[in-house]
């Protein structure tokens, strides 16, 4: 298709002629059939809702078709309206536009829906099984049309994928404001999501799916590498290296699939259980998994050989994680580090496959007999925890990987609760990411080169490495290790060939580092060294953007971890300090109703106005969370905040007085 025809189709929005129906592409990975949750009258409402996007002369045909989609797939995706052009990141000027910022947003949306990037592209799901960019293809088409015609004096408003419209606004306000899955708190259960989503009125935007900030697997490879490296430091008794240590976990899916690659970058032996042969095949052909075993006897022999030979190797076990933990316990295989990355944020619809049942049987049972399936999941979780408890009794360091494993296991009645009511095991944020990274402001900093040119990406790698090199020299000992890990990462990033989709990169930096790198990029764009604008953003797995009591904020101990003021303030504060777009989500990572998180995007165009926005917005985007963590009495955050106040005029944050525990003990008696 020519660029002109591509532009014409985008600008057209909903086509004036009804397009031909699209065949169901068997080659692609599709979302599982969703639960049949609507009553008969609600089904009529869902169809009526869907028809709102179309002129009356389409209704006769579409009403029958949408009724069929609802019956067969549990959702109305409007497959017929999937565009004929290839959806992928392109040079920003290839998108029809009147506003550069709007073109950059189109690039980011397109990347999230690219067949090579998205998990279920035809159902508009980017990752995590249910992380939606839009609910249906009409929303996609209308949004792209609005973006193609909007000016820098309008703001596009998106409610859970639905483009509410373009509204007049100021040139310095965000061009786009997105919310996903925001509901009245009492209506936030898993079944509420199923129902509202089936009605076409809400969606689960995960974190970077519905905020258009997904950059393929490298984001997660980076985060997982940092986690495994730091977990290794935690268990290292005499500063010994990670070589020869064994890491066991589950999942080779969207994010979990990064585990073997990251484990190898960190230098350990890893065994990851995965029940779905297709998921294993993807990671194996990609070269992220070195060897695959379905026979536990052979696997055990290989693991003993790999650990004693201190090999760096990643092994997939094709089977259930429960069987792996149990058998390793029986065989006395010592596991140094253990975790789990089944999708327990979505336990009843394909996120977790119970032991004792084949993959196919589980898939059938979850929609045919949901209650029996739920019971199987619960008893499998109990077995899994019993086996893990045997290992940790022998010394294994086990942590929850933010997938709601401990939460769902506890709900299933598994032995994961200590007498004081807390979980027996820490979350990776409580033990690793929180005290080592977030409290100091270290978090995800990602960028996408809008020229779509690898040469620009290489330049940005070099610029950011140069900045980190300068900053590390004067950084205090508390943050030197994080600086060094990220400097090493960015120097090697190009060689690791992690780009899938847009020309994107990620590293972790603190507020000072993020601002310095962004300003340097902006200057390089102004000087014509970088050939086109750069989009800057982050995932929501960060210092300030996310309130998630069992993950990002699990290391907040002042009782406020179930509040969500920080995440909401973050988005509001980013929006008036210069973000090009902001998004606020219910759900993401650990499940609907379990987390509130927000994100942003900012388009760097080389202007001095943008430099001012960078300084304002990134400073707030990190220090909001540090201030909250400091108020919660987290040591690292109190240190980072003191440092920040010394160098930032105008920053005055309320700091806590720390009361003596003994004195309170006496007072309460
Ligand atoms: N990687 C990270 O840094 C990170 C951070 C936070 C949260 N998470 C969470 O990790 C989870 C996984 O994310 P994802 O994108 O990979 O999801 P996914 O659904 O793509 O992958 C999960 C995989 O687990 C497999 N699986 C399920 N039950 C199994 C079992 N009993 N035994 C063996 N394999 C089993 C599934 O077949 C699937 O391939 C999510 O809940 C996500 O929110 C990951």
XYZ file of C-alpha atoms and ligand atoms in Angstrom:
713
model
C 0.000 0.000 0.000
C 1.311 3.459 -0.874
C 1.925 6.022 1.878
C -0.783 8.208 0.314
C -3.347 5.398 0.515
C -2.264 4.622 4.084
C -2.787 8.268 5.024
C -6.161 8.337 3.275
C -7.376 5.297 5.183
C -6.281 6.731 8.529
C -7.979 10.052 7.816
C -11.170 8.268 6.775
C -11.876 6.754 10.213
C -14.984 4.578 9.887
C -15.190 3.821 6.142
C -18.221 5.106 4.272
C -18.702 1.688 2.600
C -19.049 -1.384 4.781
C -15.751 -3.304 4.428
C -15.841 -7.025 3.599
C -15.724 -9.400 6.576
C -12.182 -10.418 7.583
C -11.235 -14.112 7.854
C -10.172 -15.279 11.331
C -6.386 -15.611 11.035
C -5.445 -19.001 12.518
C -1.728 -18.219 12.342
C -1.961 -15.537 15.010
C -2.193 -15.866 18.770
C -5.786 -15.015 19.788
C -7.336 -14.055 23.119
C -9.148 -16.961 24.804
C -12.941 -16.997 24.649
C -14.101 -14.705 27.431
C -16.618 -15.718 30.049
C -20.296 -15.625 29.004
C -21.273 -13.167 31.710
C -24.059 -10.993 30.309
C -27.786 -11.596 30.738
C -29.963 -11.584 27.628
C -30.936 -7.960 28.092
C -27.308 -6.981 28.768
C -26.322 -8.696 25.519
C -28.812 -6.513 23.686
C -27.309 -3.498 25.421
C -23.787 -4.553 24.365
C -24.888 -4.791 20.725
C -26.678 -1.454 20.899
C -23.560 0.085 22.458
C -21.367 -1.314 19.686
C -23.664 0.000 16.958
C -23.221 3.573 18.280
C -20.038 3.841 16.226
C -21.745 3.225 12.877
C -24.287 4.869 10.565
C -27.749 3.339 10.504
C -27.338 1.743 7.069
C -24.703 -0.636 8.538
C -26.838 -1.722 11.483
C -28.766 -4.621 9.975
C -25.617 -6.504 8.963
C -23.547 -5.532 11.975
C -26.168 -6.343 14.628
C -26.179 -10.026 13.586
C -22.422 -10.094 13.250
C -21.815 -8.501 16.649
C -24.291 -10.896 18.281
C -22.243 -13.719 16.776
C -18.923 -12.242 18.021
C -20.358 -11.885 21.498
C -21.543 -15.503 21.497
C -18.338 -16.982 20.052
C -15.647 -14.772 21.633
C -17.418 -13.255 24.636
C -16.591 -9.758 23.295
C -17.427 -7.608 20.287
C -14.099 -6.877 18.600
C -15.577 -5.694 15.263
C -13.019 -7.790 13.360
C -14.402 -6.625 9.998
C -13.054 -3.121 10.670
C -9.462 -4.201 11.164
C -7.564 -2.047 8.649
C -5.947 -3.499 5.508
C -2.641 -1.697 6.012
C 0.115 -3.097 8.197
C -0.032 -1.615 11.690
C 3.497 -0.872 12.897
C 5.809 1.938 14.018
C 6.812 4.155 11.083
C 8.637 7.464 10.717
C 6.428 9.978 12.486
C 5.966 12.029 9.349
C 4.460 9.009 7.562
C 1.388 9.448 9.744
C -1.050 12.079 8.484
C -1.010 14.915 11.015
C -1.299 18.591 11.826
C 0.377 18.177 15.230
C 3.775 16.480 15.642
C 2.732 15.306 19.071
C -0.357 13.644 17.633
C 1.796 11.903 14.999
C 4.106 10.603 17.733
C 1.091 9.221 19.604
C -0.047 7.450 16.415
C 3.394 5.864 16.161
C 3.143 4.618 19.745
C -0.398 3.233 19.306
C 0.660 1.504 16.096
C 3.601 -0.146 17.818
C 1.349 -1.505 20.578
C -0.829 -3.197 17.939
C 1.931 -4.489 15.645
C 1.519 -8.241 14.957
C 5.187 -8.707 15.860
C 4.765 -6.920 19.181
C 1.243 -7.508 20.510
C 0.173 -10.705 22.239
C -3.326 -10.904 20.658
C -3.128 -8.191 17.973
C -6.544 -8.832 16.435
C -8.223 -8.488 19.811
C -6.191 -5.276 20.386
C -4.395 -6.845 23.363
C -0.742 -5.917 23.771
C 0.315 -8.092 26.722
C -0.677 -9.819 29.947
C -3.618 -11.666 28.356
C -6.002 -8.738 28.776
C -3.934 -5.548 28.452
C -6.000 -3.672 25.881
C -5.136 -0.681 23.707
C -8.765 -0.401 22.583
C -11.858 -2.522 23.093
C -12.709 -2.750 19.395
C -11.588 -1.683 15.934
C -14.066 1.200 15.669
C -12.348 2.882 18.628
C -8.975 2.419 16.953
C -10.170 3.904 13.660
C -11.887 6.926 15.199
C -8.919 7.644 17.491
C -6.455 7.580 14.586
C -8.714 9.881 12.575
C -8.945 12.371 15.455
C -5.171 12.297 15.917
C -4.631 12.897 12.205
C -6.698 16.081 12.231
C -6.109 17.565 15.680
C -4.107 20.734 16.283
C -1.861 21.795 19.154
C -4.819 23.628 20.629
C -6.974 20.571 21.181
C -6.897 17.656 23.610
C -8.159 14.197 22.760
C -10.008 12.428 25.555
C -10.078 8.633 25.758
C -12.286 6.726 28.191
C -11.068 3.096 28.329
C -10.373 2.948 24.605
C -13.421 5.003 23.668
C -12.482 8.287 21.942
C -14.844 10.727 23.642
C -13.656 13.454 21.337
C -11.418 16.443 20.690
C -11.834 19.371 23.044
C -10.342 22.855 22.716
C -7.409 23.400 25.087
C -4.165 25.259 25.611
C -1.007 24.563 23.591
C 0.892 23.659 26.770
C -1.717 21.176 27.981
C -1.482 17.459 27.195
C -2.624 16.572 23.700
C -4.163 13.392 25.048
C -5.671 12.309 28.352
C -6.412 8.608 28.791
C -8.171 6.717 31.543
C -8.560 2.968 31.662
C -10.885 0.929 33.831
C -11.666 3.722 36.274
C -14.777 2.610 38.168
C -16.535 3.358 41.402
C -14.372 1.456 43.928
C -17.122 -0.914 45.063
C -17.541 -2.132 41.463
C -14.013 -3.284 40.862
C -14.087 -7.090 41.121
C -12.851 -9.394 38.355
C -16.454 -10.110 37.317
C -17.233 -6.408 37.138
C -14.426 -6.085 34.630
C -15.757 -9.039 32.619
C -19.206 -7.464 32.553
C -18.223 -3.862 31.785
C -15.762 -4.985 29.150
C -18.351 -7.237 27.496
C -20.770 -4.285 27.497
C -18.096 -2.228 25.724
C -17.883 0.454 28.413
C -14.572 -0.261 30.143
C -11.271 -1.993 29.564
C -8.229 -3.254 31.360
C -5.369 -1.135 30.047
C -2.623 -2.976 31.950
C 0.164 -0.406 32.238
C 1.890 0.248 28.949
C -0.860 -1.281 26.746
C -3.575 1.325 27.284
C -1.038 4.124 27.708
C 0.692 3.380 24.365
C 4.116 2.981 25.941
C 4.925 -0.701 25.305
C 8.346 -1.251 23.744
C 8.331 -5.009 23.261
C 10.222 -7.432 25.441
C 13.345 -5.371 26.127
C 11.682 -3.342 28.882
C 11.061 -6.453 30.801
C 14.438 -8.034 30.012
C 16.098 -4.989 31.538
C 13.911 -5.005 34.680
C 14.277 -8.753 35.166
C 18.065 -8.581 34.757
C 18.268 -5.866 37.420
C 16.018 -7.935 39.708
C 18.026 -11.148 39.355
C 21.344 -9.307 39.798
C 20.089 -7.634 42.978
C 18.494 -10.865 44.261
C 21.913 -12.459 43.762
C 23.529 -9.702 45.837
C 20.988 -10.340 48.595
C 21.859 -14.037 48.886
C 25.565 -13.634 48.331
C 27.089 -14.252 51.739
C 30.691 -13.308 51.038
C 30.268 -11.258 47.902
C 30.620 -14.379 45.727
C 29.449 -14.132 42.124
C 26.212 -15.561 40.757
C 27.927 -18.189 38.588
C 26.640 -21.725 39.178
C 23.581 -20.589 41.123
C 20.154 -21.962 40.177
C 17.088 -19.792 39.474
C 13.688 -21.503 39.170
C 10.461 -19.862 38.051
C 7.504 -20.307 35.723
C 6.110 -18.650 32.619
C 7.527 -18.018 29.166
C 4.755 -15.653 28.111
C 4.733 -11.946 27.315
C 6.747 -10.640 30.246
C 7.696 -13.868 31.960
C 9.449 -14.949 28.759
C 12.193 -12.469 29.607
C 13.294 -14.585 32.578
C 15.645 -17.020 30.785
C 17.268 -14.243 28.728
C 17.721 -12.013 31.782
C 18.986 -14.934 33.880
C 21.642 -15.617 31.275
C 22.666 -11.945 31.125
C 22.944 -12.118 34.942
C 25.046 -15.293 34.594
C 23.053 -18.076 36.332
C 21.524 -21.460 35.502
C 17.778 -21.008 35.049
C 14.920 -23.486 34.779
C 11.568 -22.013 33.797
C 8.414 -24.167 33.654
C 5.899 -23.390 30.925
C 2.755 -25.387 30.218
C 2.009 -23.956 26.771
C 4.210 -25.541 24.050
C 3.594 -22.573 21.718
C 5.023 -20.128 24.265
C 8.108 -22.344 24.671
C 8.565 -22.540 20.922
C 8.485 -18.728 20.598
C 11.221 -18.227 23.177
C 13.279 -21.148 21.880
C 13.277 -19.999 18.249
C 14.046 -16.474 19.447
C 17.160 -17.826 21.205
C 16.046 -16.729 24.669
C 15.874 -20.322 25.927
C 18.812 -22.606 25.266
C 17.366 -26.069 25.925
C 13.905 -27.609 26.340
C 12.971 -30.724 28.370
C 9.624 -32.360 28.959
C 11.090 -35.377 30.790
C 11.835 -34.527 34.419
C 14.410 -37.363 34.781
C 16.509 -35.947 31.957
C 16.036 -32.415 33.213
C 17.384 -33.314 36.659
C 20.547 -34.841 35.198
C 21.093 -31.739 33.045
C 20.519 -29.297 35.913
C 23.033 -31.086 38.166
C 25.589 -30.972 35.371
C 24.954 -27.262 34.654
C 25.196 -26.083 38.258
C 28.298 -28.129 39.075
C 29.970 -26.940 35.859
C 28.952 -23.324 36.636
C 27.429 -23.010 33.177
C 25.397 -20.030 32.069
C 22.390 -21.738 30.575
C 18.626 -21.326 30.353
C 16.376 -24.365 30.342
C 12.639 -24.587 29.706
C 10.654 -27.338 31.383
C 7.591 -28.119 29.280
C 5.108 -28.909 32.007
C 3.514 -27.605 35.159
C 5.550 -25.549 37.649
C 3.977 -27.491 40.515
C 5.474 -30.751 39.219
C 8.862 -29.061 38.863
C 8.980 -27.712 42.432
C 7.773 -31.052 43.856
C 10.251 -33.137 41.913
C 13.184 -30.827 42.717
C 12.226 -31.143 46.400
C 12.167 -34.962 46.167
C 15.535 -35.005 44.399
C 17.140 -32.573 46.832
C 18.048 -30.116 44.089
C 19.155 -26.931 45.830
C 17.472 -23.866 44.329
C 19.241 -20.598 45.153
C 16.591 -18.160 43.920
C 12.934 -18.954 43.222
C 9.929 -17.049 41.948
C 6.766 -17.469 39.877
C 5.436 -15.651 36.850
C 2.227 -17.390 35.959
C -0.444 -14.766 35.240
C -2.191 -14.909 38.593
C -3.577 -11.413 38.117
C -5.995 -13.321 35.861
C -6.390 -16.657 37.698
C -9.666 -17.979 36.308
C -9.389 -17.289 32.578
C -6.090 -18.739 31.475
C -3.555 -16.998 33.679
C -2.841 -20.085 35.769
C -2.979 -23.716 34.665
C -3.628 -26.148 37.520
C -1.455 -29.209 38.111
C -2.816 -32.619 37.192
C -4.576 -31.371 34.079
C -3.393 -30.988 30.504
C -3.190 -27.576 28.859
C -6.086 -28.442 26.520
C -8.268 -29.839 29.314
C -7.773 -26.642 31.366
C -8.700 -24.469 28.408
C -11.911 -26.430 27.934
C -12.858 -26.532 31.605
C -12.367 -22.827 32.352
C -15.325 -21.814 30.184
C -17.335 -25.101 30.311
C -17.278 -25.496 34.105
C -15.742 -22.390 35.732
C -16.400 -23.505 39.323
C -14.632 -26.876 38.947
C -11.790 -25.056 37.245
C -11.494 -22.540 40.097
C -11.316 -25.385 42.599
C -8.528 -27.026 40.580
C -6.584 -23.738 40.556
C -6.947 -23.370 44.317
C -5.746 -26.882 45.119
C -2.862 -26.546 42.655
C -1.739 -23.330 44.362
C -1.795 -25.107 47.731
C 0.405 -27.890 46.336
C 2.764 -25.361 44.782
C 3.180 -23.469 48.047
C 3.764 -26.682 50.021
C 6.600 -27.602 47.662
C 8.097 -24.096 47.727
C 7.978 -24.145 51.541
C 10.118 -27.301 51.544
C 12.713 -25.536 49.390
C 12.771 -22.341 51.431
C 13.131 -24.488 54.557
C 16.401 -25.656 52.979
C 17.558 -22.110 52.241
C 16.015 -21.061 48.909
C 15.384 -17.313 48.597
C 11.838 -17.044 47.184
C 10.134 -13.824 46.185
C 6.762 -12.920 44.684
C 7.203 -11.449 41.217
C 4.291 -9.016 41.317
C 1.964 -11.495 39.632
C -0.403 -11.802 42.620
C 1.022 -15.257 43.419
C 0.997 -14.779 47.205
C -2.332 -12.980 47.090
C -4.120 -15.710 45.133
C -2.325 -18.481 47.022
C -3.513 -16.965 50.309
C -7.062 -16.645 48.966
C -6.835 -20.329 48.014
C -5.947 -21.192 51.609
C -2.287 -22.078 50.908
C 0.273 -21.968 53.693
C 1.715 -18.533 52.865
C 0.664 -16.458 55.857
C 2.833 -15.909 58.931
C 1.327 -15.714 62.431
C 1.485 -11.900 62.270
C -0.821 -11.956 59.217
C 1.900 -10.931 56.743
C 2.960 -13.053 53.794
C 5.675 -15.604 54.469
C 7.688 -14.304 51.482
C 8.546 -10.808 50.329
C 7.509 -9.319 47.034
C 10.377 -8.420 44.744
C 9.596 -4.758 45.396
C 9.633 -5.146 49.199
C 12.987 -6.812 49.183
C 14.744 -5.743 46.034
C 13.330 -3.010 43.817
C 11.896 -0.838 46.612
C 14.880 -0.438 48.930
C 17.519 -0.739 46.213
C 15.934 1.308 43.406
C 12.590 3.076 43.974
C 13.486 4.703 47.287
C 16.379 6.444 45.544
C 14.288 7.425 42.529
C 15.716 4.753 40.226
C 13.067 3.596 37.819
C 12.250 3.014 34.194
C 13.205 5.637 31.677
C 12.383 4.679 28.116
C 12.502 6.393 24.793
C 11.456 5.817 21.198
C 13.143 7.403 18.188
C 10.385 8.799 15.979
C 12.520 8.585 12.846
C 12.191 4.809 13.309
C 15.871 4.743 12.335
C 18.317 2.419 14.186
C 21.068 5.007 13.642
C 19.186 7.453 15.875
C 18.801 4.779 18.519
C 22.524 4.104 18.474
C 23.165 7.826 18.950
C 20.812 7.997 21.915
C 22.546 4.967 23.469
C 25.857 6.780 23.239
C 24.471 10.054 24.575
C 22.874 8.383 27.594
C 25.988 6.312 28.348
C 28.009 9.544 28.269
C 25.662 11.205 30.762
C 25.692 8.219 33.142
C 29.494 8.127 32.899
C 29.638 11.737 34.055
C 27.083 11.292 36.846
C 28.557 8.114 38.296
C 31.776 9.898 39.202
C 30.027 12.237 41.590
C 27.263 9.902 42.775
C 27.123 8.917 46.472
C 27.949 5.303 47.448
C 24.246 4.533 48.085
C 23.436 4.705 44.364
C 26.746 3.809 42.695
C 25.776 0.153 42.170
C 22.545 1.069 40.348
C 24.406 3.586 38.217
C 27.054 1.002 37.350
C 24.482 -1.712 36.443
C 22.667 0.687 34.128
C 25.800 2.065 32.560
C 26.888 -1.498 31.816
C 23.400 -2.283 30.441
C 23.246 0.667 28.083
C 26.747 0.045 26.745
C 25.749 -3.560 25.917
C 22.144 -2.838 24.898
C 22.794 -2.589 21.161
C 24.676 -5.918 21.139
C 21.833 -7.744 22.880
C 19.564 -7.106 19.859
C 16.443 -6.523 21.889
C 14.559 -4.173 19.587
C 11.214 -5.586 18.459
C 8.949 -3.005 16.843
C 9.763 0.648 17.434
C 13.352 1.891 17.824
C 13.174 1.960 21.593
C 15.435 1.707 24.612
C 15.140 1.559 28.368
C 17.359 2.045 31.392
C 16.866 2.856 35.057
C 17.912 6.280 36.316
C 17.074 8.596 39.198
C 15.529 12.068 38.821
C 18.876 13.728 38.143
C 19.835 11.135 35.543
C 16.451 11.138 33.797
C 16.432 14.927 33.456
C 20.065 15.071 32.304
C 19.584 12.418 29.619
C 16.327 13.968 28.379
C 17.876 17.437 28.150
C 20.826 16.012 26.220
C 18.476 14.270 23.748
C 16.500 17.483 23.289
C 19.684 19.386 22.557
C 20.845 16.738 20.061
C 17.497 17.057 18.268
C 17.855 20.866 18.206
C 21.364 20.476 16.754
C 20.139 18.047 14.091
C 22.335 15.249 15.467
C 19.278 13.110 16.205
C 17.220 13.308 13.019
C 13.638 13.521 14.387
C 11.709 13.955 17.643
C 12.054 11.382 20.418
C 9.219 10.170 22.625
C 10.092 9.809 26.253
C 8.085 7.859 28.793
C 8.277 5.060 31.282
C 6.380 2.007 32.278
C 4.273 2.312 35.398
C 6.494 0.044 37.453
C 8.122 2.987 39.132
C 8.784 5.219 42.113
C 5.704 7.432 41.917
C 3.381 6.304 39.163
C 1.807 3.297 40.831
C -0.029 2.514 44.034
C -0.088 -1.265 44.232
C -0.027 -2.688 47.775
C 1.402 -6.065 46.774
C 3.885 -4.737 44.273
C 5.187 -1.198 43.650
C 4.149 0.088 47.072
C 4.570 -3.164 48.999
C 7.558 -1.605 50.782
C 5.424 1.165 52.315
C 4.968 0.304 55.989
C 3.067 3.260 57.471
C -0.337 1.735 56.701
C -0.864 3.846 53.588
C -0.151 1.151 51.031
C -3.857 0.728 50.284
C -4.276 4.399 49.401
C -3.895 5.672 45.852
C -3.288 9.395 46.330
C 0.260 9.184 45.007
C -0.607 7.674 41.622
C -3.509 10.062 41.047
C -1.405 13.073 42.031
C 1.344 11.877 39.772
C -0.825 11.971 36.689
C -2.417 15.296 37.566
C 0.996 16.825 38.341
C 2.580 15.486 35.135
C -0.292 16.815 33.064
C 0.179 20.469 34.035
C 3.974 20.332 34.069
C 4.387 19.471 30.408
C 3.466 15.871 29.560
C 2.283 15.385 25.982
C -0.063 12.674 27.173
C -1.048 11.183 30.497
C -2.953 8.061 31.459
C -4.534 6.812 34.656
C -5.449 3.148 35.063
C -7.306 0.857 37.404
C -5.588 -2.518 37.217
C -2.322 -3.445 35.599
C 0.080 -6.206 36.536
C -1.662 -7.528 39.599
C -5.265 -7.290 38.431
C -8.324 -5.115 38.198
C -9.211 -3.426 41.461
C -5.790 -4.232 42.927
C -3.807 -1.218 41.703
C -4.067 2.355 40.439
C -1.291 3.445 38.132
C -0.443 6.233 35.790
C 1.937 7.037 32.992
C 2.974 9.769 30.630
C 4.575 10.426 27.292
C 6.467 13.554 26.318
C 7.588 14.394 22.808
C 11.065 15.933 22.651
C 11.231 18.257 19.656
C 14.420 20.206 20.372
C 12.737 23.435 21.504
C 13.591 25.424 24.621
C 9.949 25.192 25.766
C 10.330 21.425 25.764
C 13.516 21.630 27.816
C 11.607 23.560 30.460
C 8.839 20.943 30.437
C 11.410 18.148 30.822
C 12.932 19.781 33.892
C 9.555 20.469 35.516
C 7.776 17.275 34.698
C 10.450 14.635 35.201
C 11.430 16.240 38.492
C 7.859 15.887 39.787
C 7.360 12.487 38.179
C 10.120 11.023 40.382
C 10.146 13.208 43.478
C 6.441 12.885 44.209
C 7.088 9.219 45.030
C 10.337 9.857 46.886
C 8.533 12.406 49.092
C 5.780 9.860 49.834
C 8.299 7.081 50.515
C 10.251 9.424 52.765
C 7.058 10.299 54.672
C 6.582 6.526 55.104
C 10.007 6.570 56.842
C 11.873 4.573 54.143
C 15.578 5.163 54.782
C 16.726 5.398 51.188
C 13.942 7.835 50.330
C 14.744 10.071 53.307
C 18.336 10.163 52.072
C 17.330 10.859 48.452
C 14.892 13.577 49.476
C 17.438 15.412 51.637
C 19.816 15.357 48.683
C 17.130 16.625 46.333
C 16.110 19.488 48.622
C 19.737 20.611 48.834
C 20.009 21.013 45.092
C 16.465 22.157 44.180
C 15.371 25.658 45.165
C 11.640 25.805 45.788
C 11.364 22.186 46.924
C 10.084 22.030 50.512
C 8.741 18.665 51.558
C 7.218 17.635 54.877
C 9.652 15.221 56.519
C 8.809 12.807 59.336
C 10.061 12.878 62.914
C 10.888 9.281 63.814
C 9.403 8.230 67.145
C 11.118 5.627 69.381
C 9.377 2.218 69.299
C 10.209 1.530 72.978
C 8.577 4.772 74.006
C 5.385 3.886 72.065
C 5.442 0.369 73.547
C 5.467 1.851 77.054
C 2.775 4.388 76.141
C 0.399 1.721 74.866
C 0.818 -0.344 78.041
N 8.369 -9.671 34.465
C 8.122 -8.728 35.336
O 8.972 -7.895 35.676
C 6.806 -8.614 35.940
C 6.631 -7.559 36.787
C 5.460 -7.461 37.415
C 4.466 -8.409 37.209
N 4.630 -9.415 36.364
C 3.530 -10.368 36.262
O 3.944 -11.640 35.802
C 2.827 -12.322 35.241
C 3.182 -12.914 33.916
O 3.156 -11.929 32.879
P 3.182 -12.369 31.341
O 3.054 -11.152 30.521
O 4.341 -13.243 31.084
O 1.841 -13.225 31.227
P 1.513 -14.374 30.209
O 0.108 -14.762 30.485
O 1.900 -13.974 28.841
O 2.497 -15.583 30.641
C 2.306 -16.423 31.741
C 2.680 -17.829 31.315
O 2.542 -18.728 32.409
C 2.166 -19.987 31.893
N 1.564 -20.774 32.960
C 0.407 -20.527 33.626
N 0.213 -21.436 34.593
C 1.283 -22.270 34.559
C 1.664 -23.377 35.336
N 0.924 -23.799 36.366
N 2.827 -23.989 35.051
C 3.613 -23.572 34.018
N 3.288 -22.509 33.242
C 2.148 -21.858 33.523
C 1.173 -19.645 30.792
O 1.045 -20.688 29.863
C 1.780 -18.368 30.206
O 2.559 -18.635 29.065
C 1.698 -11.297 35.180
O 0.816 -11.486 36.261
C 2.439 -9.996 35.294
O 1.619 -8.971 35.774
C 5.774 -9.536 35.710
